[in-house]
Every structure is written in C-alpha cells, then in structure tokens.
mmCIF file of C-alpha atoms in Angstrom:
data_model
loop_
_atom_site.group_PDB
_atom_site.id
_atom_site.type_symbol
_atom_site.label_atom_id
_atom_site.label_comp_id
_atom_site.label_asym_id
_atom_site.label_seq_id
_atom_site.Cartn_x
_atom_site.Cartn_y
_atom_site.Cartn_z
ATOM 1 C CA UNK P 615 0.132 -0.058 -0.063
ATOM 2 C CA UNK P 616 3.072 2.505 0.920
ATOM 3 C CA UNK P 617 4.520 1.585 -2.251
ATOM 4 C CA UNK P 618 1.231 2.407 -4.318
ATOM 5 C CA UNK P 619 1.222 5.382 -2.931
ATOM 6 C CA UNK P 620 4.575 6.636 -3.646
ATOM 7 C CA UNK P 621 3.821 5.556 -7.025
ATOM 8 C CA UNK P 622 0.237 7.258 -7.341
ATOM 9 C CA UNK P 623 0.590 10.645 -5.376
ATOM 10 C CA UNK P 624 2.168 13.490 -7.306
ATOM 11 C CA UNK P 625 3.453 14.784 -4.304
ATOM 12 C CA UNK P 626 5.280 11.731 -3.157
ATOM 13 C CA UNK P 627 6.824 11.135 -6.042
ATOM 14 C CA UNK P 628 9.897 12.790 -5.470
ATOM 15 C CA UNK P 629 10.512 10.748 -2.848
ATOM 16 C CA UNK P 630 9.959 7.447 -4.323
ATOM 17 C CA UNK P 631 12.900 8.581 -7.163
ATOM 18 C CA UNK P 632 15.013 9.451 -4.409
ATOM 19 C CA UNK P 633 14.886 6.153 -2.871
ATOM 20 C CA UNK P 634 15.018 4.169 -6.481
ATOM 21 C CA UNK P 635 18.014 6.408 -7.717
ATOM 22 C CA UNK P 636 19.938 6.031 -4.101
ATOM 23 C CA UNK P 637 20.100 10.144 -4.390
ATOM 24 C CA UNK P 638 18.483 10.036 -0.671
ATOM 25 C CA UNK P 639 19.046 8.034 2.473
ATOM 26 C CA UNK P 640 15.908 6.086 3.521
ATOM 27 C CA UNK P 641 15.935 7.736 7.006
ATOM 28 C CA UNK P 642 16.258 11.182 5.337
ATOM 29 C CA UNK P 643 13.488 10.448 2.919
ATOM 30 C CA UNK P 644 10.830 8.932 5.869
ATOM 31 C CA UNK P 645 11.573 11.740 8.110
ATOM 32 C CA UNK P 646 10.668 14.220 4.902
ATOM 33 C CA UNK P 647 7.580 12.142 4.266
ATOM 34 C CA UNK P 648 6.340 11.857 8.006
ATOM 35 C CA UNK P 649 6.936 16.143 7.993
ATOM 36 C CA UNK P 650 5.259 16.616 4.792
ATOM 37 C CA UNK P 651 2.282 14.433 5.654
ATOM 38 C CA UNK P 652 2.179 15.883 9.146
ATOM 39 C CA UNK P 653 2.275 12.412 10.534
ATOM 40 C CA UNK P 654 2.407 11.879 14.411
ATOM 41 C CA UNK P 655 1.285 8.897 15.726
ATOM 42 C CA UNK P 656 4.559 6.923 16.792
ATOM 43 C CA UNK P 657 3.519 3.477 14.873
ATOM 44 C CA UNK P 658 2.366 5.044 11.587
ATOM 45 C CA UNK P 659 6.244 6.904 11.891
ATOM 46 C CA UNK P 660 7.865 3.856 12.584
ATOM 47 C CA UNK P 661 5.938 1.792 9.420
ATOM 48 C CA UNK P 662 6.835 4.852 7.230
ATOM 49 C CA UNK P 663 10.468 4.325 8.381
ATOM 50 C CA UNK P 664 10.280 0.588 7.753
ATOM 51 C CA UNK P 665 8.942 0.777 4.112
ATOM 52 C CA UNK P 666 11.489 3.522 2.934
ATOM 53 C CA UNK P 667 14.089 1.237 4.202
ATOM 54 C CA UNK P 668 12.606 -1.751 2.556
ATOM 55 C CA UNK P 669 12.271 -0.109 -0.696
ATOM 56 C CA UNK P 670 15.796 1.224 -0.820
ATOM 57 C CA UNK P 671 17.214 -2.093 -0.041
ATOM 58 C CA UNK P 672 15.155 -3.576 -2.888
ATOM 59 C CA UNK P 673 16.357 -0.528 -5.180
ATOM 60 C CA UNK P 674 19.677 -1.166 -4.035
ATOM 61 C CA UNK P 675 19.423 -4.925 -4.763
ATOM 62 C CA UNK P 676 17.639 -4.142 -8.310
ATOM 63 C CA UNK P 677 20.817 -2.546 -9.121
ATOM 64 C CA UNK P 678 23.446 -5.391 -8.147
ATOM 65 C CA UNK P 679 21.294 -8.065 -9.580
ATOM 66 C CA UNK P 680 21.312 -5.633 -13.143
ATOM 67 C CA UNK P 681 25.137 -5.670 -12.915
ATOM 68 C CA UNK P 682 25.131 -9.518 -12.429
ATOM 69 C CA UNK P 683 22.723 -10.085 -15.195
ATOM 70 C CA UNK P 684 24.639 -7.588 -17.630
ATOM 71 C CA UNK P 685 28.028 -8.896 -16.840
ATOM 72 C CA UNK P 686 29.072 -11.981 -19.440
ATOM 73 C CA UNK P 687 30.511 -15.175 -18.418
ATOM 74 C CA UNK P 688 34.052 -15.479 -19.805
ATOM 75 C CA UNK P 689 35.736 -18.377 -20.483
ATOM 76 C CA UNK P 690 38.920 -16.664 -19.853
ATOM 77 C CA UNK P 691 37.885 -15.401 -16.768
ATOM 78 C CA UNK P 692 39.507 -17.977 -14.167
ATOM 79 C CA UNK P 693 36.901 -17.343 -11.528
ATOM 80 C CA UNK P 694 34.194 -17.799 -13.983
ATOM 81 C CA UNK P 695 35.403 -21.169 -14.883
ATOM 82 C CA UNK P 696 36.335 -22.073 -11.325
ATOM 83 C CA UNK P 697 32.483 -21.482 -10.287
ATOM 84 C CA UNK P 698 31.457 -23.503 -13.337
ATOM 85 C CA UNK P 699 33.531 -26.340 -12.554
ATOM 86 C CA UNK P 700 32.013 -26.189 -8.960
ATOM 87 C CA UNK P 701 28.471 -26.425 -10.471
ATOM 88 C CA UNK P 702 29.419 -29.335 -12.077
ATOM 89 C CA UNK P 703 31.140 -31.094 -9.048
ATOM 90 C CA UNK P 704 28.425 -29.989 -6.975
ATOM 91 C CA UNK P 705 25.615 -32.073 -8.992
ATOM 92 C CA UNK P 706 27.856 -34.594 -10.619
ATOM 93 C CA UNK P 707 30.001 -35.256 -7.304
ATOM 94 C CA UNK P 708 33.290 -37.509 -8.397
ATOM 95 C CA UNK P 709 32.562 -38.035 -11.968
ATOM 96 C CA UNK P 710 35.117 -36.444 -14.370
ATOM 97 C CA UNK P 711 33.956 -35.220 -17.885
ATOM 98 C CA UNK P 712 35.998 -37.668 -20.441
ATOM 99 C CA UNK P 713 35.318 -34.652 -23.031
ATOM 100 C CA UNK P 714 37.120 -31.807 -21.133
ATOM 101 C CA UNK P 715 35.967 -28.581 -20.839
ATOM 102 C CA UNK P 716 34.136 -28.335 -24.165
ATOM 103 C CA UNK P 717 31.907 -31.528 -24.315
ATOM 104 C CA UNK P 718 28.262 -32.747 -24.664
ATOM 105 C CA UNK P 719 28.630 -34.097 -21.349
ATOM 106 C CA UNK P 720 27.345 -30.654 -19.702
ATOM 107 C CA UNK P 721 23.993 -32.018 -21.088
ATOM 108 C CA UNK P 722 23.986 -34.242 -17.960
ATOM 109 C CA UNK P 723 23.538 -30.950 -16.025
ATOM 110 C CA UNK P 724 21.079 -29.390 -18.043
ATOM 111 C CA UNK P 725 23.372 -27.568 -20.558
ATOM 112 C CA UNK P 726 21.934 -27.351 -23.961
ATOM 113 C CA UNK P 727 25.676 -26.796 -25.520
ATOM 114 C CA UNK P 728 28.938 -28.242 -25.693
ATOM 115 C CA UNK P 729 30.244 -25.104 -24.288
ATOM 116 C CA UNK P 730 28.048 -23.667 -21.212
ATOM 117 C CA UNK P 731 29.283 -20.331 -21.997
ATOM 118 C CA UNK P 732 26.704 -20.051 -24.887
ATOM 119 C CA UNK P 733 23.939 -20.612 -22.469
ATOM 120 C CA UNK P 734 24.575 -18.039 -20.134
ATOM 121 C CA UNK P 735 24.499 -15.351 -22.722
ATOM 122 C CA UNK P 736 20.842 -14.728 -21.444
ATOM 123 C CA UNK P 737 21.235 -14.499 -17.595
ATOM 124 C CA UNK P 738 25.239 -13.586 -17.316
ATOM 125 C CA UNK P 739 26.839 -14.189 -14.508
ATOM 126 C CA UNK P 740 23.671 -13.814 -12.305
ATOM 127 C CA UNK P 741 22.186 -17.082 -14.045
ATOM 128 C CA UNK P 742 25.651 -18.974 -12.798
ATOM 129 C CA UNK P 743 25.641 -17.309 -9.307
ATOM 130 C CA UNK P 744 21.873 -18.656 -9.062
ATOM 131 C CA UNK P 745 22.357 -22.015 -10.164
ATOM 132 C CA UNK P 746 25.502 -22.549 -7.881
ATOM 133 C CA UNK P 747 23.587 -20.931 -4.858
ATOM 134 C CA UNK P 748 20.761 -23.596 -5.539
ATOM 135 C CA UNK P 749 23.231 -26.556 -6.208
ATOM 136 C CA UNK P 750 25.175 -25.371 -2.695
ATOM 137 C CA UNK P 751 22.400 -24.699 -0.784
ATOM 138 C CA UNK P 752 19.863 -27.322 -2.015
ATOM 139 C CA UNK P 753 22.156 -29.842 -2.946
ATOM 140 C CA UNK P 754 19.972 -33.131 -2.594
ATOM 141 C CA UNK P 755 17.242 -31.504 -4.038
ATOM 142 C CA UNK P 756 18.905 -30.054 -7.218
ATOM 143 C CA UNK P 757 20.394 -33.346 -7.801
ATOM 144 C CA UNK P 758 16.846 -35.322 -7.318
ATOM 145 C CA UNK P 759 15.471 -32.942 -9.570
ATOM 146 C CA UNK P 760 17.783 -33.661 -12.182
ATOM 147 C CA UNK P 761 17.262 -37.442 -12.252
ATOM 148 C CA UNK P 762 13.402 -37.592 -11.186
ATOM 149 C CA UNK P 763 12.047 -40.630 -12.074
ATOM 150 C CA UNK P 764 8.415 -39.103 -12.364
ATOM 151 C CA UNK P 765 9.335 -37.438 -15.351
ATOM 152 C CA UNK P 766 9.717 -39.534 -18.366
ATOM 153 C CA UNK P 767 13.435 -39.514 -20.462
ATOM 154 C CA UNK P 768 11.644 -37.804 -23.311
ATOM 155 C CA UNK P 769 10.331 -35.102 -21.572
ATOM 156 C CA UNK P 770 12.910 -34.226 -19.246
ATOM 157 C CA UNK P 771 14.025 -30.543 -19.542
ATOM 158 C CA UNK P 772 17.302 -29.095 -19.381
ATOM 159 C CA UNK P 773 17.764 -28.106 -15.831
ATOM 160 C CA UNK P 774 20.480 -25.643 -15.790
ATOM 161 C CA UNK P 775 19.297 -23.765 -18.857
ATOM 162 C CA UNK P 776 15.440 -24.053 -17.264
ATOM 163 C CA UNK P 777 17.538 -22.333 -14.195
ATOM 164 C CA UNK P 778 18.861 -19.545 -16.111
ATOM 165 C CA UNK P 779 15.143 -18.789 -17.642
ATOM 166 C CA UNK P 780 13.891 -18.510 -14.174
ATOM 167 C CA UNK P 781 16.727 -15.958 -13.201
ATOM 168 C CA UNK P 782 15.287 -14.028 -15.887
ATOM 169 C CA UNK P 783 11.882 -14.151 -14.589
ATOM 170 C CA UNK P 784 13.180 -13.175 -11.202
ATOM 171 C CA UNK P 785 14.626 -10.270 -12.512
ATOM 172 C CA UNK P 786 11.111 -9.313 -14.149
ATOM 173 C CA UNK P 787 9.831 -9.543 -10.675
ATOM 174 C CA UNK P 788 12.028 -7.768 -9.096
ATOM 175 C CA UNK P 789 11.611 -4.793 -11.319
ATOM 176 C CA UNK P 790 7.742 -4.854 -10.988
ATOM 177 C CA UNK P 791 8.458 -5.629 -7.230
ATOM 178 C CA UNK P 792 5.654 -8.160 -7.543
ATOM 179 C CA UNK P 793 8.552 -10.432 -5.309
ATOM 180 C CA UNK P 794 9.424 -7.697 -3.258
ATOM 181 C CA UNK P 795 7.252 -8.536 0.079
ATOM 182 C CA UNK P 796 9.658 -10.772 1.205
ATOM 183 C CA UNK P 797 12.455 -8.958 0.407
ATOM 184 C CA UNK P 798 11.618 -6.143 2.532
ATOM 185 C CA UNK P 799 12.487 -7.622 5.550
ATOM 186 C CA UNK P 800 16.026 -7.957 4.661
ATOM 187 C CA UNK P 801 18.217 -5.426 6.705
ATOM 188 C CA UNK P 802 21.409 -5.631 4.562
ATOM 189 C CA UNK P 803 22.606 -5.646 1.076
ATOM 190 C CA UNK P 804 24.098 -9.329 1.405
ATOM 191 C CA UNK P 805 20.725 -10.470 3.395
ATOM 192 C CA UNK P 806 18.396 -9.249 0.357
ATOM 193 C CA UNK P 807 20.713 -11.148 -2.048
ATOM 194 C CA UNK P 808 20.364 -14.347 -0.041
ATOM 195 C CA UNK P 809 16.572 -13.586 0.470
ATOM 196 C CA UNK P 810 16.409 -13.128 -3.356
ATOM 197 C CA UNK P 811 18.149 -16.172 -4.129
ATOM 198 C CA UNK P 812 16.162 -18.398 -1.701
ATOM 199 C CA UNK P 813 12.751 -16.980 -3.568
ATOM 200 C CA UNK P 814 14.692 -18.090 -7.016
ATOM 201 C CA UNK P 815 15.176 -21.615 -5.487
ATOM 202 C CA UNK P 816 11.715 -21.739 -4.642
ATOM 203 C CA UNK P 817 10.028 -20.657 -7.745
ATOM 204 C CA UNK P 818 12.368 -23.431 -9.399
ATOM 205 C CA UNK P 819 11.035 -25.835 -7.180
ATOM 206 C CA UNK P 820 7.238 -25.031 -7.795
ATOM 207 C CA UNK P 821 7.837 -25.339 -11.213
ATOM 208 C CA UNK P 822 9.749 -28.609 -11.076
ATOM 209 C CA UNK P 823 6.798 -29.999 -9.260
ATOM 210 C CA UNK P 824 4.310 -28.577 -11.291
ATOM 211 C CA UNK P 825 6.000 -30.415 -14.371
ATOM 212 C CA UNK P 826 6.336 -33.514 -12.879
ATOM 213 C CA UNK P 827 2.609 -33.684 -11.744
ATOM 214 C CA UNK P 828 1.550 -32.879 -15.147
ATOM 215 C CA UNK P 829 3.321 -36.175 -16.350
ATOM 216 C CA UNK P 830 4.094 -34.526 -19.916
ATOM 217 C CA UNK P 831 4.610 -36.943 -22.586
ATOM 218 C CA UNK P 832 7.480 -35.029 -24.322
ATOM 219 C CA UNK P 833 9.497 -32.063 -23.985
ATOM 220 C CA UNK P 834 6.858 -29.983 -25.646
ATOM 221 C CA UNK P 835 4.648 -29.741 -22.458
ATOM 222 C CA UNK P 836 7.556 -27.591 -21.319
ATOM 223 C CA UNK P 837 6.963 -24.193 -22.574
ATOM 224 C CA UNK P 838 3.049 -23.834 -21.318
ATOM 225 C CA UNK P 839 3.984 -25.204 -17.650
ATOM 226 C CA UNK P 840 6.695 -23.144 -16.912
ATOM 227 C CA UNK P 841 4.710 -20.157 -18.001
ATOM 228 C CA UNK P 842 2.184 -21.160 -15.589
ATOM 229 C CA UNK P 843 3.967 -22.236 -13.048
ATOM 230 C CA UNK P 844 5.813 -18.874 -13.076
ATOM 231 C CA UNK P 845 2.526 -17.030 -13.107
ATOM 232 C CA UNK P 846 1.136 -18.667 -10.078
ATOM 233 C CA UNK P 847 4.233 -18.310 -8.080
ATOM 234 C CA UNK P 848 4.610 -14.654 -8.924
ATOM 235 C CA UNK P 849 0.965 -14.371 -7.920
ATOM 236 C CA UNK P 850 1.312 -15.907 -4.580
ATOM 237 C CA UNK P 851 4.615 -13.706 -3.798
ATOM 238 C CA UNK P 852 2.846 -10.418 -4.534
ATOM 239 C CA UNK P 853 -0.314 -11.651 -2.153
ATOM 240 C CA UNK P 854 1.825 -13.430 0.590
ATOM 241 C CA UNK P 855 5.557 -13.379 -0.218
ATOM 242 C CA UNK P 856 5.928 -17.072 -0.401
ATOM 243 C CA UNK P 857 5.771 -19.712 -3.100
ATOM 244 C CA UNK P 858 3.370 -22.784 -2.233
ATOM 245 C CA UNK P 859 4.964 -25.919 -1.902
ATOM 246 C CA UNK P 860 2.913 -27.674 -4.435
ATOM 247 C CA UNK P 861 1.299 -26.160 -7.438
ATOM 248 C CA UNK P 862 -2.268 -24.708 -7.086
ATOM 249 C CA UNK P 863 -4.861 -27.400 -8.010
ATOM 250 C CA UNK P 864 -6.929 -27.360 -11.367
ATOM 251 C CA UNK P 865 -10.503 -26.128 -10.834
ATOM 252 C CA UNK P 866 -11.795 -29.646 -10.977
ATOM 253 C CA UNK P 867 -9.298 -30.490 -8.083
ATOM 254 C CA UNK P 868 -9.840 -29.886 -4.221
ATOM 255 C CA UNK P 869 -9.313 -26.288 -2.720
ATOM 256 C CA UNK P 870 -6.491 -27.464 -0.194
ATOM 257 C CA UNK P 871 -3.223 -26.800 -1.098
ATOM 258 C CA UNK P 872 -0.283 -27.423 1.084
ATOM 259 C CA UNK P 873 1.650 -24.088 1.712
ATOM 260 C CA UNK P 874 5.195 -23.214 2.722
ATOM 261 C CA UNK P 875 5.744 -22.410 6.362
#
C-alpha cells in the first residue's frame, strides 16, 4: 500500500525517485515524508521508516542484480571457470568429464550446448550465481530434480538452462516489485541477495513439481507449464510473499493446497 502511494501520489513521487535512484538516505526520506504528511502517530511513523528502508534495500538489490545479469560469462576468466566447475562437482560429485571443457557431457546437468558459456548469454553471471546457489544450498534437491523418475526421459527439461530462464523471470519480478514483499524484511544488501536467491530456489522447485505432476509425454509440455507455474508463483509472492510447496490445484481439484511455512 505504501509503495502504491509513492507511485500514485504526485506529491510523494519525488521521495520515491530519491529512494529508487539512491539519491536519498532512507532515514532522511522517511523523515521528509513524515513531515510533509504531518504524521504524528508513533506507530505510523515507524511504519513509514520501515517501508522506506525496505524500498531502498530492494532498489539497491535491483542495481546489484542488473550488474550481474549484464556481466557476461567469460571462459578466459579463471573465477568464472572455477564457479562453473564447482557447479559440475556439486551436481555430478566424483564424476570427471571424459570430454574435457567443451563436451556434450554438460548436458548431464542441463546445459544445451557443448560449451555452457553459450547458455549464459541470457542471464549473464547472475544465471551462474543462482544455479550455484541452488546447488550449494539445496544440493540433494537439485540432484533429485536432475534425476526425477516421475518425468519420463523424452520429457526431461534441461535443468541448468531452465534455471537461467527462472533467473530472467526473477529479474522481471524484481523490476515489477511483485516479489518484493519478502525482500522488505532484509536488513542489509547481503541479506537481500540471500533472500532473493532463496525465492529463486522456491520458484524453480515450484515449477519442477508442477511439471512432474503434469506427467508430460514429451518436452513440448515444458513451455506452457513453465509459463503457468511462473505466473502462479508470482501471484503468490505478490500476495503473501511466499511460494506454495506444491502447485495450485486445477479448477476440478480440491481446494486445499499445502503452503510453505
């Protein structure tokens, strides 16, 4: 509600712009709004201060995310290559690629080309960072998704490439502020990035469950289910700040859906 007021009230837009561009300290902007609106109630004053802090945090996060997304993966960069190899080791522990650096074996963790560098063009370093975050923080789940027996072989989707697509959707949601509700609780830039990455993992898992439960007969079932799942997850994030554990039931199904605590 506070964000909508900043968006729609002409007298408050200058404060919104100050928060979004980083020109104004969130505490100073909050005090200016309190003075301009002549707010005296202590609870309301605290709410304004918390809201401006949250909006400024999300704005800084978007700046950081945008830089990562626009930064290309470069094979000549040793750090980039190290991150990529770490991703392989986490998802295929103990397995050494016989084909070396450029090989179709990358398909085993869901890349489409022989050189994963070509798959990162849409998500930049952010795509790699988020894949790596998932593989590190939810390693067992990531490996289960790669080998999920509920999905027949001809219908399996490329896990890593799908994750890069989820990254693109997360950036779009962040720009729209549709995933911001949970981010407003972050106290630092580092904490905001962690929460953002956790939401990414939740959305990725949500899609996977939706896809597995749909029992697709081939990979052509991927695009519509991905689009539908992202829309459902975004709606849930905007309303409640969390993603359901399992996909929402179809209209003919029962009304109860288990939610993430």
